Short mmCIF file of N, CA and C in Angstrom, two decimals:
data_model
loop_
_atom_site.label_atom_id
_atom_site.label_comp_id
_atom_site.label_asym_id
_atom_site.label_seq_id
_atom_site.Cartn_x
_atom_site.Cartn_y
_atom_site.Cartn_z
N VAL R 1 0.77 -1.07 0.07
CA VAL R 1 0.10 -0.14 -0.15
C VAL R 1 0.79 1.33 -0.12
N GLU R 2 0.61 1.88 -0.60
CA GLU R 2 1.25 3.33 -0.85
C GLU R 2 0.38 4.69 -0.60
N ALA R 3 1.09 5.65 -0.33
CA ALA R 3 0.39 7.14 -0.29
C ALA R 3 1.22 8.02 -1.25
N TRP R 4 0.58 8.85 -1.84
CA TRP R 4 1.25 9.80 -2.91
C TRP R 4 0.68 10.95 -3.02
N ALA R 5 1.36 11.89 -3.43
CA ALA R 5 0.56 13.35 -3.69
C ALA R 5 1.44 13.74 -4.97
N SER R 6 0.44 14.58 -5.75
CA SER R 6 0.75 14.97 -7.21
C SER R 6 0.37 16.49 -7.10
N ASP R 7 1.09 17.33 -8.20
CA ASP R 7 0.86 18.62 -8.25
C ASP R 7 -0.58 19.01 -9.18
N VAL R 8 -1.36 19.42 -8.58
CA VAL R 8 -2.62 19.37 -9.37
C VAL R 8 -2.60 20.44 -10.77
N ALA R 9 -1.65 21.19 -10.73
CA ALA R 9 -1.40 22.14 -11.99
C ALA R 9 -0.56 21.25 -12.89
N SER R 10 0.16 20.51 -12.72
CA SER R 10 1.12 19.99 -13.64
C SER R 10 0.65 18.44 -13.89
N GLY R 11 0.26 17.79 -12.77
CA GLY R 11 0.02 16.47 -12.81
C GLY R 11 1.26 15.83 -12.60
N THR R 12 2.49 16.32 -12.04
CA THR R 12 3.72 15.62 -11.56
C THR R 12 3.64 15.06 -10.22
N GLU R 13 4.16 13.86 -10.38
CA GLU R 13 4.06 13.23 -8.81
C GLU R 13 5.14 13.88 -7.90
N LEU R 14 4.51 14.34 -6.66
CA LEU R 14 5.51 14.93 -5.69
C LEU R 14 6.21 14.09 -4.93
N TRP R 15 5.66 12.95 -4.59
CA TRP R 15 6.06 12.05 -3.71
C TRP R 15 5.35 10.82 -3.67
N ARG R 16 6.03 9.60 -3.24
CA ARG R 16 5.19 8.33 -3.18
C ARG R 16 6.02 7.75 -1.97
N VAL R 17 5.25 7.26 -0.84
CA VAL R 17 5.89 6.29 0.14
C VAL R 17 5.23 5.00 0.31
N PRO R 18 5.73 3.84 0.65
CA PRO R 18 5.20 2.88 0.89
C PRO R 18 4.51 2.99 2.60
N LEU R 19 3.31 2.21 2.78
CA LEU R 19 2.85 2.16 4.16
C LEU R 19 2.77 0.96 4.67
N ALA R 20 2.78 0.79 5.49
CA ALA R 20 2.42 -0.72 6.38
C ALA R 20 0.99 -1.14 5.98
N GLY R 21 0.21 -0.35 5.96
CA GLY R 21 -1.34 -0.63 5.65
C GLY R 21 -2.06 0.64 6.03
N VAL R 22 -3.37 0.80 5.31
CA VAL R 22 -4.01 2.02 5.60
C VAL R 22 -5.32 1.37 6.64
N ALA R 23 -5.51 2.04 7.47
CA ALA R 23 -6.64 1.85 8.46
C ALA R 23 -7.76 2.29 7.62
N ARG R 24 -9.04 1.98 8.03
CA ARG R 24 -10.48 2.02 7.46
C ARG R 24 -10.71 3.49 7.94
N LEU R 25 -9.99 4.49 8.00
CA LEU R 25 -10.24 6.01 8.35
C LEU R 25 -9.60 6.74 6.94
N GLU R 26 -10.22 7.76 6.87
CA GLU R 26 -9.80 8.66 5.61
C GLU R 26 -8.97 9.85 5.90
N PRO R 27 -7.98 9.94 5.19
CA PRO R 27 -6.92 11.00 5.58
C PRO R 27 -7.40 12.44 5.82
N LEU R 28 -6.72 13.38 6.43
CA LEU R 28 -7.09 14.72 6.39
C LEU R 28 -5.81 15.67 6.10
N THR R 29 -6.27 16.92 5.38
CA THR R 29 -5.07 17.65 5.08
C THR R 29 -5.48 19.16 5.67
N ASP R 30 -4.44 19.71 6.01
CA ASP R 30 -4.44 21.32 5.88
C ASP R 30 -4.07 22.13 4.88
N GLY R 31 -3.53 21.50 3.92
CA GLY R 31 -2.70 21.92 2.70
C GLY R 31 -1.45 22.02 2.72
N VAL R 32 -0.76 21.74 4.07
CA VAL R 32 0.34 21.89 4.48
C VAL R 32 0.89 20.28 4.87
N VAL R 33 0.14 19.67 5.62
CA VAL R 33 0.27 18.39 6.44
C VAL R 33 -0.76 17.50 6.11
N VAL R 34 -0.58 16.32 5.61
CA VAL R 34 -1.61 15.23 5.42
C VAL R 34 -1.41 14.31 6.39
N ALA R 35 -2.63 14.13 7.30
CA ALA R 35 -2.54 13.18 8.35
C ALA R 35 -3.06 11.80 7.70
N LEU R 36 -2.11 10.54 7.49
CA LEU R 36 -2.66 9.29 7.45
C LEU R 36 -2.61 8.57 8.35
N PRO R 37 -3.65 7.72 8.49
CA PRO R 37 -4.05 6.67 9.46
C PRO R 37 -3.43 5.62 8.80
N VAL R 38 -2.57 4.72 9.69
CA VAL R 38 -1.97 3.53 9.15
C VAL R 38 -1.97 2.54 10.09
N VAL R 39 -1.83 1.43 9.49
CA VAL R 39 -1.76 0.11 10.27
C VAL R 39 -0.03 -0.17 10.17
N ASP R 40 0.42 -0.11 11.67
CA ASP R 40 1.72 -0.14 11.82
C ASP R 40 2.39 -1.14 12.72
N GLY R 41 1.23 -2.24 12.94
CA GLY R 41 2.00 -3.12 13.92
C GLY R 41 1.75 -2.81 15.50
N SER R 42 1.35 -1.40 15.68
CA SER R 42 0.93 -0.99 16.83
C SER R 42 -0.34 -1.44 17.35
N PRO R 43 -0.94 -1.55 18.57
CA PRO R 43 -2.23 -2.23 18.85
C PRO R 43 -3.36 -1.72 18.04
N HIS R 44 -3.41 -0.21 18.02
CA HIS R 44 -4.66 0.27 17.24
C HIS R 44 -4.40 0.94 16.01
N GLY R 45 -3.04 1.23 15.45
CA GLY R 45 -2.68 1.65 14.29
C GLY R 45 -1.94 3.12 14.78
N ALA R 46 -2.00 4.04 13.84
CA ALA R 46 -1.25 5.21 14.25
C ALA R 46 -1.50 6.27 13.06
N LEU R 47 -1.42 7.53 13.73
CA LEU R 47 -1.87 8.77 12.49
C LEU R 47 -0.40 9.34 12.29
N VAL R 48 -0.08 9.36 10.99
CA VAL R 48 1.19 9.91 10.48
C VAL R 48 0.92 11.16 9.77
N GLY R 49 1.75 12.14 10.30
CA GLY R 49 1.85 13.41 9.68
C GLY R 49 2.64 13.53 8.65
N MET R 50 2.30 13.71 7.23
CA MET R 50 3.38 13.80 6.16
C MET R 50 3.11 15.14 5.53
N HIS R 51 4.41 16.04 5.40
CA HIS R 51 4.46 17.10 4.82
C HIS R 51 3.89 17.08 3.41
N ILE R 52 3.17 17.75 2.69
CA ILE R 52 2.14 17.61 1.58
C ILE R 52 3.18 17.82 0.23
N ARG R 53 4.24 18.43 0.32
CA ARG R 53 5.02 18.95 -0.66
C ARG R 53 6.17 17.91 -1.05
N SER R 54 6.85 17.46 0.27
CA SER R 54 7.86 16.65 0.32
C SER R 54 7.59 15.18 0.70
N GLY R 55 6.52 15.00 1.21
CA GLY R 55 6.54 13.61 1.76
C GLY R 55 7.27 13.05 3.25
N ASP R 56 7.95 14.22 3.81
CA ASP R 56 8.54 13.68 4.93
C ASP R 56 7.66 13.56 5.99
N ALA R 57 7.84 12.58 6.69
CA ALA R 57 7.01 12.11 7.98
C ALA R 57 7.59 13.08 9.19
N LEU R 58 6.61 13.86 9.54
CA LEU R 58 6.92 14.95 10.48
C LEU R 58 6.46 14.54 12.05
N TRP R 59 5.29 13.46 12.04
CA TRP R 59 4.91 13.12 13.34
C TRP R 59 4.40 11.76 13.13
N ARG R 60 4.33 11.01 14.23
CA ARG R 60 3.70 9.91 14.40
C ARG R 60 2.83 9.72 15.81
N LEU R 61 1.68 9.43 15.77
CA LEU R 61 0.86 9.60 16.96
C LEU R 61 -0.02 8.10 17.15
N PRO R 62 0.16 7.50 18.16
CA PRO R 62 -0.82 6.00 18.38
C PRO R 62 -2.32 6.30 18.29
N LEU R 63 -3.00 5.81 17.48
CA LEU R 63 -4.37 5.79 17.48
C LEU R 63 -4.98 5.03 18.85
N PRO R 64 -5.97 5.77 19.54
CA PRO R 64 -6.63 4.99 20.76
C PRO R 64 -7.33 3.91 19.96
N GLY R 65 -7.47 3.09 21.01
CA GLY R 65 -8.49 1.84 20.55
C GLY R 65 -10.02 2.45 20.48
N GLY R 66 -10.32 1.93 19.27
CA GLY R 66 -11.94 2.05 19.11
C GLY R 66 -12.25 3.49 18.32
N THR R 67 -10.99 3.88 17.41
CA THR R 67 -11.17 5.08 16.78
C THR R 67 -12.15 4.89 15.42
N THR R 68 -13.05 5.42 15.37
CA THR R 68 -14.07 5.32 14.20
C THR R 68 -13.77 6.39 13.11
N ALA R 69 -13.53 7.60 13.38
CA ALA R 69 -13.36 8.53 12.43
C ALA R 69 -12.52 9.71 12.77
N LEU R 70 -11.79 10.33 11.86
CA LEU R 70 -10.83 11.70 11.93
C LEU R 70 -11.87 12.70 11.32
N ARG R 71 -11.74 13.97 12.07
CA ARG R 71 -12.44 15.04 11.71
C ARG R 71 -11.59 16.13 11.77
N PRO R 72 -11.82 17.27 10.74
CA PRO R 72 -10.89 18.26 10.94
C PRO R 72 -11.63 19.35 12.04
N GLY R 73 -10.70 20.23 12.80
CA GLY R 73 -11.50 21.08 13.64
C GLY R 73 -10.63 22.22 14.27
N HIS R 74 -10.76 23.23 13.63
CA HIS R 74 -10.06 24.67 13.64
C HIS R 74 -8.63 24.31 14.42
N GLY R 75 -7.77 23.83 13.54
CA GLY R 75 -6.25 23.81 13.88
C GLY R 75 -6.14 22.29 14.76
N VAL R 76 -7.00 21.58 14.80
CA VAL R 76 -6.76 20.23 15.56
C VAL R 76 -7.48 19.34 14.79
N VAL R 77 -6.91 17.86 15.16
CA VAL R 77 -7.67 16.69 14.49
C VAL R 77 -8.48 16.02 15.65
N LEU R 78 -9.67 15.78 15.18
CA LEU R 78 -10.66 15.15 16.07
C LEU R 78 -10.86 13.83 15.96
N LEU R 79 -10.40 12.89 16.99
CA LEU R 79 -10.53 11.30 16.78
C LEU R 79 -11.78 10.88 17.37
N GLU R 80 -12.79 10.42 17.03
CA GLU R 80 -14.09 9.82 17.38
C GLU R 80 -13.89 8.49 17.55
N SER R 81 -14.23 8.21 18.62
CA SER R 81 -14.19 6.68 19.19
C SER R 81 -15.56 6.34 20.07
N ARG R 82 -15.63 5.22 20.32
CA ARG R 82 -16.84 4.91 21.14
C ARG R 82 -16.70 5.76 22.58
N GLU R 83 -15.77 5.85 22.96
CA GLU R 83 -15.54 6.68 24.28
C GLU R 83 -15.63 8.00 24.38
N GLY R 84 -15.95 8.61 23.08
CA GLY R 84 -15.97 10.27 23.05
C GLY R 84 -15.18 10.66 21.74
N VAL R 85 -14.61 11.90 22.17
CA VAL R 85 -13.69 12.48 20.97
C VAL R 85 -12.61 13.16 21.71
N THR R 86 -11.47 12.79 21.04
CA THR R 86 -9.98 13.23 21.28
C THR R 86 -9.58 14.18 20.42
N ALA R 87 -9.15 15.61 21.04
CA ALA R 87 -8.57 16.46 20.03
C ALA R 87 -7.03 16.39 19.93
N LEU R 88 -6.44 16.28 18.91
CA LEU R 88 -5.09 16.37 18.62
C LEU R 88 -4.73 17.65 18.04
N GLY R 89 -3.85 18.30 18.94
CA GLY R 89 -3.38 19.69 18.08
C GLY R 89 -2.00 20.47 18.57
#
């Protein structure tokens, strides 16, 4: 499984990186960083922040158990789960 980014104007591929597997959650972006949910061998997967132009991994956070959705929220990422909502920012 891979993640990649392309320049919309030219169609040129900017980067492509292999992932261990993608969780059943949709990625989010703020136009600078893309947050990719991945299955990486940790108990519940992780959320990886990738620079949208370079593809560099900027951060990695373990996902809480039972995460069901990712939502954008005024400068934070909201992780929804059976237990409630967690804000990452």
